[in-house]
Amino acid sequence: QAGEQCDDGNGVDDDRCSNTCIAAPMNQGVIDISSGQHHTCALYANGDVKCWGLNDMSQAGADSATKYVLTPVLIEGLPPVVEISVGSQHSCGRTDDGDLWCWGVHDRGQLGCGGEVTLPTCGQNSRACTPTPQQVLLDEPVIQFSAGSVHTCAIVESGDLMCWGPNHLCQLGTGGLCGEEVIEEVHFEPIIVGGVNNARHVSSGGFFTCVVVGDAKTVQCWGSSVLLSTGVLGNGTDNSINEPVDVLTLSNVDTLATGVGHVCARQSIGNVWCWGGNGMGQLGLGEEEVTEIFGGVNEPELTIAGTEYVGSGNYHSCVILNNYTMRCWGMNMYGQVGTGQLPPGGQGPDQTLFPDAVVAMAGAYRVSGGEGHTCALRYDGKVFCWGDNQYNQCAHENDEISLLPVEVPGL
């Protein structure tokens, strides 16, 4: 009802969006979501995971012969998990004991289960893939992790950071210069990232990684800082670096959200700072900061205050505000920003340069985006998606583009 702090459009007291204006914790039904390039997964309070969308590499948990998962499918063979994160063509879940399980493509070590494992193949190029979760080869329990486009990183109990997958653009931070010597470097099982201590929160982007470290909760980043990722390391330069560097002038960071080439960091006080590639307005800083398609900002700038949560898609970002409404910004070619509008004439390089209100979405709890779609979990346990649906990533069959949030069936 109007006046509820987490307004979900009704006056029901027992739907996890209390009329007393206190948002109750999510402890039943769907409790979290994570979106990849063209698919999304939902985590249940009982530890189950369901996924939908593009499945050409079994990333949505079905045999790859089923190219599109039309309604959410349960991930078979996955033990109960408490955290999920989704990459471009692979997906992962963490158990309460700290074991990590991944499924999808493994041709470049994305699943972290070693190079000797025998898996089925997918696609015309016969890439190794599987819908069956594989256990990542780790010696310590994982406390938090993040799947990037083609690599994954995990914080283990000791505070060290482990990463695996390809290092062709220095996203694993193996040390030294970022150049030709790392192009063919692939790690099929986790390696430790040197120079990271007391890691608190990690977020894996397109071809870079960022991590919150130490009691001051500062940020370190490494990887590719060119083209659409210009400035993404946040250290005041546009150089690509194969080892952790300190992000300038930022501390007290709780969480990070990364896209293909940009980062947004949320501080404990609710301020969100963004940096990196900004050619499509994905930093939300206004027209004066969008100079060219490969332009970027190489140190953090304040985008918005008063937030509860921040999430990113490939080229757009979203926040949930203190009143549990949403704002998004960045690339809006498919309506993924959620303003209910497309550029004149239909699809095009439209950009929303400032945080703009998402229509018909109140009572939001979590948000996650892909390349052309966005999904949000409300406090009433319902999941809504909008934007591009050509790969069924919004889980409805009627339209290729959804300008307004559409509820995901089967959850």
Short mmCIF file of C-alpha atoms in Angstrom, two decimals:
data_model
loop_
_atom_site.label_atom_id
_atom_site.label_comp_id
_atom_site.label_asym_id
_atom_site.label_seq_id
_atom_site.Cartn_x
_atom_site.Cartn_y
_atom_site.Cartn_z
CA GLN A 1 0.00 0.00 0.00
CA ALA A 2 1.07 3.61 -0.37
CA GLY A 3 3.20 4.53 2.60
CA GLU A 4 4.81 1.16 3.04
CA GLN A 5 8.59 1.46 2.98
CA CYS A 6 8.74 -1.63 0.79
CA ASP A 7 5.54 -0.91 -1.13
CA ASP A 8 4.49 -3.95 -3.13
CA GLY A 9 1.09 -2.67 -4.12
CA ASN A 10 -1.05 -4.43 -1.51
CA GLY A 11 -1.95 -4.38 2.17
CA VAL A 12 -1.17 -8.00 3.03
CA ASP A 13 0.86 -8.33 6.23
CA ASP A 14 2.30 -11.82 5.70
CA ASP A 15 3.89 -11.37 2.25
CA ARG A 16 7.32 -10.28 3.56
CA CYS A 17 6.53 -6.63 2.85
CA SER A 18 5.01 -5.56 6.16
CA ASN A 19 2.49 -2.76 6.50
CA THR A 20 4.57 -1.55 9.46
CA CYS A 21 7.16 -0.38 6.88
CA ILE A 22 9.81 -2.82 8.06
CA ALA A 23 11.20 -5.03 5.32
CA ALA A 24 11.41 -8.59 6.63
CA PRO A 25 14.32 -10.83 5.61
CA MET A 26 13.77 -13.23 2.76
CA ASN A 27 13.50 -16.69 4.32
CA GLN A 28 11.08 -18.60 2.13
CA GLY A 29 10.56 -19.19 -1.57
CA VAL A 30 12.97 -17.40 -3.91
CA ILE A 31 15.59 -15.45 -1.94
CA ASP A 32 18.10 -14.35 -4.62
CA ILE A 33 18.63 -14.08 -8.37
CA SER A 34 21.63 -13.82 -10.71
CA SER A 35 21.63 -13.02 -14.43
CA GLY A 36 24.21 -13.89 -17.06
CA GLN A 37 24.47 -12.67 -20.62
CA HIS A 38 21.25 -14.34 -21.78
CA HIS A 39 20.05 -16.47 -18.85
CA THR A 40 19.03 -16.09 -15.21
CA CYS A 41 18.98 -18.33 -12.14
CA ALA A 42 16.89 -18.11 -8.96
CA LEU A 43 17.93 -19.39 -5.52
CA TYR A 44 15.35 -20.80 -3.12
CA ALA A 45 15.48 -20.71 0.67
CA ASN A 46 15.68 -24.53 0.71
CA GLY A 47 18.83 -24.44 -1.43
CA ASP A 48 17.26 -25.36 -4.76
CA VAL A 49 18.20 -23.44 -7.93
CA LYS A 50 16.10 -22.94 -11.05
CA CYS A 51 17.33 -21.34 -14.28
CA TRP A 52 15.88 -20.22 -17.61
CA GLY A 53 16.92 -18.57 -20.88
CA LEU A 54 19.67 -19.43 -23.36
CA ASN A 55 21.02 -22.94 -22.80
CA ASP A 56 23.33 -23.55 -25.79
CA MET A 57 26.14 -24.53 -23.39
CA SER A 58 23.89 -26.08 -20.70
CA GLN A 59 24.28 -22.91 -18.60
CA ALA A 60 20.57 -23.01 -17.69
CA GLY A 61 20.88 -26.59 -16.46
CA ALA A 62 19.29 -28.57 -19.28
CA ASP A 63 20.90 -30.69 -21.98
CA SER A 64 22.34 -28.37 -24.61
CA ALA A 65 20.01 -29.92 -27.20
CA THR A 66 17.38 -27.72 -25.51
CA LYS A 67 18.73 -24.40 -26.76
CA TYR A 68 16.19 -22.29 -24.90
CA VAL A 69 14.77 -23.10 -21.47
CA LEU A 70 11.27 -21.63 -21.67
CA THR A 71 10.24 -22.03 -18.02
CA PRO A 72 12.55 -22.26 -15.00
CA VAL A 73 14.13 -25.71 -14.69
CA LEU A 74 15.48 -27.25 -11.46
CA ILE A 75 19.24 -27.87 -11.50
CA GLU A 76 19.53 -31.61 -10.97
CA GLY A 77 22.49 -33.01 -9.01
CA LEU A 78 23.19 -29.75 -7.19
CA PRO A 79 23.37 -30.00 -3.39
CA PRO A 80 21.50 -27.31 -1.44
CA VAL A 81 23.28 -23.97 -1.89
CA VAL A 82 23.19 -20.60 -0.15
CA GLU A 83 24.70 -18.38 -2.87
CA ILE A 84 24.57 -18.29 -6.66
CA SER A 85 26.40 -16.37 -9.37
CA VAL A 86 26.01 -16.61 -13.13
CA GLY A 87 28.52 -15.93 -15.92
CA SER A 88 28.00 -15.66 -19.66
CA GLN A 89 27.78 -19.41 -20.31
CA HIS A 90 28.34 -20.98 -16.90
CA SER A 91 26.59 -20.89 -13.53
CA CYS A 92 27.71 -21.72 -9.99
CA GLY A 93 26.36 -22.27 -6.48
CA ARG A 94 28.00 -22.37 -3.02
CA THR A 95 26.89 -24.71 -0.25
CA ASP A 96 26.68 -23.70 3.39
CA ASP A 97 29.81 -25.81 4.01
CA GLY A 98 31.75 -23.76 1.46
CA ASP A 99 31.82 -26.22 -1.43
CA LEU A 100 31.42 -24.69 -4.89
CA TRP A 101 29.63 -26.37 -7.80
CA CYS A 102 29.45 -25.12 -11.39
CA TRP A 103 27.77 -26.18 -14.65
CA GLY A 104 27.76 -25.02 -18.26
CA VAL A 105 30.74 -24.55 -20.57
CA HIS A 106 34.25 -25.70 -19.56
CA ASP A 107 36.34 -25.29 -22.71
CA ARG A 108 38.44 -22.60 -20.99
CA GLY A 109 38.32 -23.85 -17.42
CA GLN A 110 35.15 -21.99 -16.44
CA LEU A 111 33.94 -24.76 -14.10
CA GLY A 112 37.19 -25.04 -12.15
CA CYS A 113 36.96 -28.84 -12.00
CA GLY A 114 40.33 -29.54 -13.63
CA GLY A 115 41.57 -30.24 -17.13
CA GLU A 116 41.40 -34.04 -16.91
CA VAL A 117 37.66 -34.35 -16.41
CA THR A 118 35.71 -35.85 -19.33
CA LEU A 119 32.59 -33.89 -20.22
CA PRO A 120 30.08 -33.95 -23.08
CA THR A 121 30.44 -31.40 -25.88
CA CYS A 122 28.13 -28.67 -27.09
CA GLY A 123 27.68 -26.73 -30.31
CA GLN A 124 29.30 -26.89 -33.74
CA ASN A 125 32.74 -26.33 -32.22
CA SER A 126 32.34 -29.28 -29.80
CA ARG A 127 33.08 -27.23 -26.68
CA ALA A 128 33.19 -29.11 -23.38
CA CYS A 129 30.02 -28.47 -21.39
CA THR A 130 27.65 -30.17 -18.95
CA PRO A 131 24.28 -29.52 -17.28
CA THR A 132 25.48 -31.60 -14.31
CA PRO A 133 27.13 -29.53 -11.55
CA GLN A 134 30.86 -30.19 -11.14
CA GLN A 135 32.68 -29.53 -7.88
CA VAL A 136 35.37 -26.84 -8.07
CA LEU A 137 38.78 -28.10 -6.91
CA LEU A 138 39.38 -26.01 -3.79
CA ASP A 139 41.23 -26.87 -0.58
CA GLU A 140 39.44 -24.34 1.63
CA PRO A 141 35.77 -23.51 2.15
CA VAL A 142 34.44 -20.63 0.06
CA ILE A 143 32.75 -17.75 1.88
CA GLN A 144 31.75 -15.67 -1.18
CA PHE A 145 32.30 -15.90 -4.94
CA SER A 146 31.49 -14.29 -8.28
CA ALA A 147 31.23 -15.62 -11.85
CA GLY A 148 32.48 -13.30 -14.59
CA SER A 149 32.02 -13.56 -18.33
CA VAL A 150 34.47 -16.45 -18.72
CA HIS A 151 36.26 -16.65 -15.37
CA THR A 152 35.28 -17.07 -11.71
CA CYS A 153 36.83 -15.94 -8.44
CA ALA A 154 36.15 -17.08 -4.88
CA ILE A 155 37.13 -15.83 -1.43
CA VAL A 156 38.16 -18.71 0.83
CA GLU A 157 38.07 -18.98 4.61
CA SER A 158 41.63 -17.71 5.09
CA GLY A 159 40.82 -14.46 3.27
CA ASP A 160 42.78 -15.45 0.17
CA LEU A 161 41.30 -15.06 -3.30
CA MET A 162 41.26 -17.93 -5.79
CA CYS A 163 40.47 -17.52 -9.50
CA TRP A 164 40.24 -19.82 -12.53
CA GLY A 165 39.49 -19.79 -16.24
CA PRO A 166 41.30 -17.95 -19.06
CA ASN A 167 43.73 -15.12 -18.37
CA HIS A 168 43.94 -13.81 -21.93
CA LEU A 169 43.05 -10.28 -20.76
CA CYS A 170 44.71 -10.56 -17.34
CA GLN A 171 41.45 -11.13 -15.45
CA LEU A 172 43.10 -13.70 -13.14
CA GLY A 173 45.83 -11.35 -11.93
CA THR A 174 48.69 -13.83 -12.26
CA GLY A 175 51.32 -11.10 -12.09
CA GLY A 176 53.66 -9.25 -14.39
CA LEU A 177 52.81 -7.33 -17.52
CA CYS A 178 49.52 -7.68 -19.34
CA GLY A 179 50.62 -8.63 -22.81
CA GLU A 180 51.15 -11.39 -25.33
CA GLU A 181 52.60 -13.87 -22.83
CA VAL A 182 49.19 -14.34 -21.13
CA ILE A 183 47.04 -14.71 -24.25
CA GLU A 184 47.01 -18.53 -24.14
CA GLU A 185 47.14 -18.81 -20.36
CA VAL A 186 44.22 -20.93 -19.09
CA HIS A 187 43.74 -22.31 -15.59
CA PHE A 188 41.34 -25.24 -15.35
CA GLU A 189 41.47 -25.21 -11.58
CA PRO A 190 41.79 -22.40 -9.03
CA ILE A 191 45.01 -20.46 -8.45
CA ILE A 192 45.73 -17.94 -5.70
CA VAL A 193 45.80 -14.25 -6.61
CA GLY A 194 48.94 -12.71 -5.14
CA GLY A 195 48.71 -9.37 -3.39
CA VAL A 196 45.15 -9.84 -2.09
CA ASN A 197 44.80 -10.21 1.68
CA ASN A 198 41.76 -10.26 3.95
CA ALA A 199 39.36 -10.31 1.01
CA ARG A 200 35.78 -9.43 1.90
CA HIS A 201 33.77 -9.27 -1.32
CA VAL A 202 34.71 -10.11 -4.91
CA SER A 203 33.01 -9.27 -8.21
CA SER A 204 34.19 -10.71 -11.53
CA GLY A 205 33.50 -8.58 -14.60
CA GLY A 206 33.91 -9.08 -18.31
CA PHE A 207 37.70 -9.33 -18.42
CA PHE A 208 38.69 -7.88 -15.06
CA THR A 209 38.15 -8.53 -11.37
CA CYS A 210 37.63 -6.27 -8.33
CA VAL A 211 37.73 -7.15 -4.64
CA VAL A 212 37.01 -5.39 -1.35
CA VAL A 213 39.87 -5.91 1.12
CA GLY A 214 40.95 -5.14 4.67
CA ASP A 215 39.37 -3.49 7.69
CA ALA A 216 39.10 -0.20 5.78
CA LYS A 217 37.15 -2.02 3.05
CA THR A 218 39.10 -0.50 0.19
CA VAL A 219 39.02 -1.89 -3.37
CA GLN A 220 41.60 -3.51 -5.63
CA CYS A 221 41.15 -4.32 -9.34
CA TRP A 222 43.12 -5.92 -12.19
CA GLY A 223 42.64 -7.00 -15.80
CA SER A 224 41.77 -5.33 -19.10
CA SER A 225 41.30 -1.55 -19.21
CA VAL A 226 40.86 -0.96 -22.95
CA LEU A 227 38.00 -0.36 -25.40
CA LEU A 228 34.69 -0.87 -23.55
CA SER A 229 36.59 -1.30 -20.26
CA THR A 230 38.60 1.93 -20.42
CA GLY A 231 39.48 3.06 -16.89
CA VAL A 232 37.90 0.04 -15.18
CA LEU A 233 40.79 -0.50 -12.74
CA GLY A 234 39.96 2.82 -11.07
CA ASN A 235 43.58 3.73 -10.36
CA GLY A 236 43.67 6.95 -12.38
CA THR A 237 45.13 5.35 -15.52
CA ASP A 238 43.78 3.49 -18.54
CA ASN A 239 46.47 0.79 -18.38
CA SER A 240 45.69 -2.93 -18.31
CA ILE A 241 47.42 -4.65 -15.39
CA ASN A 242 47.92 -8.33 -14.50
CA GLU A 243 48.09 -7.83 -10.73
CA PRO A 244 45.95 -6.07 -8.11
CA VAL A 245 46.12 -2.25 -7.96
CA ASP A 246 44.38 0.05 -5.51
CA VAL A 247 41.27 1.91 -6.61
CA LEU A 248 41.63 5.60 -5.77
CA THR A 249 39.87 7.42 -2.90
CA LEU A 250 37.34 4.76 -1.97
CA SER A 251 36.78 2.96 1.35
CA ASN A 252 33.99 1.53 3.51
CA VAL A 253 32.72 -0.47 0.54
CA ASP A 254 30.32 -3.32 1.30
CA THR A 255 29.54 -4.72 -2.15
CA LEU A 256 30.59 -4.43 -5.79
CA ALA A 257 28.64 -4.90 -9.02
CA THR A 258 30.54 -5.34 -12.28
CA GLY A 259 29.50 -5.32 -15.92
CA VAL A 260 31.47 -6.10 -19.05
CA GLY A 261 33.63 -3.02 -18.54
CA HIS A 262 32.39 -0.97 -15.58
CA VAL A 263 32.16 -1.20 -11.79
CA CYS A 264 29.76 0.22 -9.22
CA ALA A 265 30.63 0.07 -5.52
CA ARG A 266 28.12 0.51 -2.70
CA GLN A 267 29.33 1.93 0.60
CA SER A 268 27.78 1.01 3.93
CA ILE A 269 26.11 4.44 4.09
CA GLY A 270 24.28 3.74 0.82
CA ASN A 271 26.37 5.81 -1.60
CA VAL A 272 27.13 4.18 -4.97
CA TRP A 273 30.31 5.11 -6.83
CA CYS A 274 30.99 3.96 -10.40
CA TRP A 275 33.95 3.93 -12.78
CA GLY A 276 35.20 2.31 -16.00
CA GLY A 277 33.72 2.18 -19.49
CA ASN A 278 31.01 4.79 -20.00
CA GLY A 279 30.38 4.88 -23.74
CA MET A 280 26.76 3.83 -23.18
CA GLY A 281 26.14 5.84 -20.02
CA GLN A 282 26.60 2.82 -17.75
CA LEU A 283 28.10 4.98 -14.97
CA GLY A 284 25.01 7.20 -14.70
CA LEU A 285 27.07 10.39 -14.56
CA GLY A 286 25.31 12.43 -17.23
CA GLU A 287 25.97 13.59 -20.78
CA GLU A 288 29.22 15.44 -20.05
CA GLU A 289 30.94 12.17 -19.11
CA VAL A 290 29.87 10.27 -22.26
CA THR A 291 32.42 11.33 -24.86
CA GLU A 292 32.76 8.34 -27.20
CA ILE A 293 31.89 4.64 -27.36
CA PHE A 294 35.28 3.63 -25.92
CA GLY A 295 35.44 6.49 -23.43
CA GLY A 296 35.71 5.84 -19.73
CA VAL A 297 36.27 7.25 -16.25
CA ASN A 298 39.40 5.95 -14.50
CA GLU A 299 38.56 6.78 -10.89
CA PRO A 300 35.36 6.48 -8.83
CA GLU A 301 32.66 9.13 -9.14
CA LEU A 302 29.52 9.37 -7.03
CA THR A 303 26.49 8.22 -9.02
CA ILE A 304 23.66 8.03 -6.48
CA ALA A 305 23.02 7.98 -2.72
CA GLY A 306 20.35 6.45 -0.51
CA THR A 307 20.56 2.87 -1.79
CA GLU A 308 19.94 -0.56 -0.30
CA TYR A 309 21.44 -2.64 -3.13
CA VAL A 310 23.34 -2.30 -6.41
CA GLY A 311 23.40 -4.64 -9.40
CA SER A 312 24.82 -4.47 -12.92
CA GLY A 313 24.12 -5.81 -16.36
CA ASN A 314 26.65 -5.94 -19.17
CA TYR A 315 26.28 -2.26 -20.05
CA HIS A 316 23.76 -0.94 -17.54
CA SER A 317 23.36 -0.70 -13.77
CA CYS A 318 20.49 -0.62 -11.28
CA VAL A 319 20.00 0.24 -7.63
CA ILE A 320 17.29 -0.43 -5.09
CA LEU A 321 16.63 2.70 -3.06
CA ASN A 322 15.85 3.01 0.63
CA ASN A 323 12.13 3.04 -0.21
CA TYR A 324 12.56 -0.23 -2.16
CA THR A 325 11.84 1.31 -5.53
CA MET A 326 14.39 1.01 -8.35
CA ARG A 327 16.44 3.21 -10.62
CA CYS A 328 18.53 2.07 -13.59
CA TRP A 329 20.81 3.66 -16.18
CA GLY A 330 23.02 2.82 -19.14
CA MET A 331 22.36 1.00 -22.42
CA ASN A 332 18.64 0.77 -23.15
CA MET A 333 18.61 -0.76 -26.63
CA TYR A 334 16.15 -3.46 -25.52
CA GLY A 335 14.34 -1.58 -22.78
CA GLN A 336 16.52 -3.16 -20.08
CA VAL A 337 16.68 0.08 -18.08
CA GLY A 338 12.97 -0.32 -17.40
CA THR A 339 11.71 3.18 -18.21
CA GLY A 340 8.98 1.70 -20.39
CA GLN A 341 10.36 3.29 -23.54
CA LEU A 342 12.59 2.44 -26.48
CA PRO A 343 14.46 4.93 -28.69
CA PRO A 344 12.44 6.37 -31.61
CA GLY A 345 12.01 3.79 -34.34
CA GLY A 346 12.59 0.76 -32.11
CA GLN A 347 15.91 -0.85 -31.27
CA GLY A 348 18.90 1.46 -31.35
CA PRO A 349 21.90 2.71 -29.37
CA ASP A 350 19.72 4.38 -26.77
CA GLN A 351 21.28 5.39 -23.47
CA THR A 352 19.81 6.47 -20.18
CA LEU A 353 22.53 8.72 -18.81
CA PHE A 354 21.16 9.36 -15.31
CA PRO A 355 19.52 6.98 -12.81
CA ASP A 356 15.89 6.77 -13.94
CA ALA A 357 12.88 5.21 -12.26
CA VAL A 358 11.91 1.66 -13.22
CA VAL A 359 8.19 1.68 -13.93
CA ALA A 360 5.79 -0.68 -12.16
CA MET A 361 8.43 -2.08 -9.81
CA ALA A 362 8.07 -1.45 -6.08
CA GLY A 363 9.02 -3.58 -3.10
CA ALA A 364 12.28 -4.66 -4.78
CA TYR A 365 14.76 -6.81 -2.85
CA ARG A 366 17.40 -7.87 -5.42
CA VAL A 367 18.24 -6.93 -9.01
CA SER A 368 20.55 -8.48 -11.60
CA GLY A 369 21.08 -7.77 -15.29
CA GLY A 370 22.39 -9.47 -18.43
CA GLU A 371 23.30 -8.04 -21.80
CA GLY A 372 19.84 -6.89 -22.79
CA HIS A 373 17.56 -7.88 -19.91
CA THR A 374 17.07 -7.14 -16.21
CA CYS A 375 15.42 -9.21 -13.49
CA ALA A 376 14.28 -8.14 -10.03
CA LEU A 377 13.13 -10.12 -6.99
CA ARG A 378 10.42 -8.46 -4.93
CA TYR A 379 9.79 -8.84 -1.22
CA ASP A 380 6.63 -10.78 -2.00
CA GLY A 381 8.86 -13.52 -3.51
CA LYS A 382 7.91 -12.85 -7.13
CA VAL A 383 10.54 -12.40 -9.86
CA PHE A 384 9.99 -9.98 -12.73
CA CYS A 385 12.11 -9.49 -15.87
CA TRP A 386 12.11 -6.94 -18.69
CA GLY A 387 14.07 -6.04 -21.79
CA ASP A 388 15.36 -8.47 -24.42
CA ASN A 389 13.56 -11.81 -24.60
CA GLN A 390 14.85 -13.27 -27.87
CA TYR A 391 16.64 -16.02 -25.91
CA ASN A 392 13.70 -16.41 -23.50
CA GLN A 393 15.69 -14.72 -20.75
CA CYS A 394 12.49 -13.00 -19.58
CA ALA A 395 10.71 -16.40 -19.56
CA HIS A 396 7.68 -15.51 -21.66
CA GLU A 397 6.86 -16.46 -25.23
CA ASN A 398 4.81 -13.56 -26.53
CA ASP A 399 7.19 -10.70 -27.29
CA GLU A 400 10.85 -10.34 -28.11
CA ILE A 401 11.07 -7.17 -26.01
CA SER A 402 9.31 -6.39 -22.73
CA LEU A 403 9.24 -2.70 -21.93
CA LEU A 404 7.50 -3.38 -18.62
CA PRO A 405 8.34 -5.93 -15.91
CA VAL A 406 6.76 -9.33 -16.57
CA GLU A 407 6.43 -11.94 -13.84
CA VAL A 408 8.47 -15.10 -14.37
CA PRO A 409 6.18 -18.14 -14.24
CA GLY A 410 7.09 -21.46 -12.67
CA LEU A 411 9.00 -20.15 -9.63
#
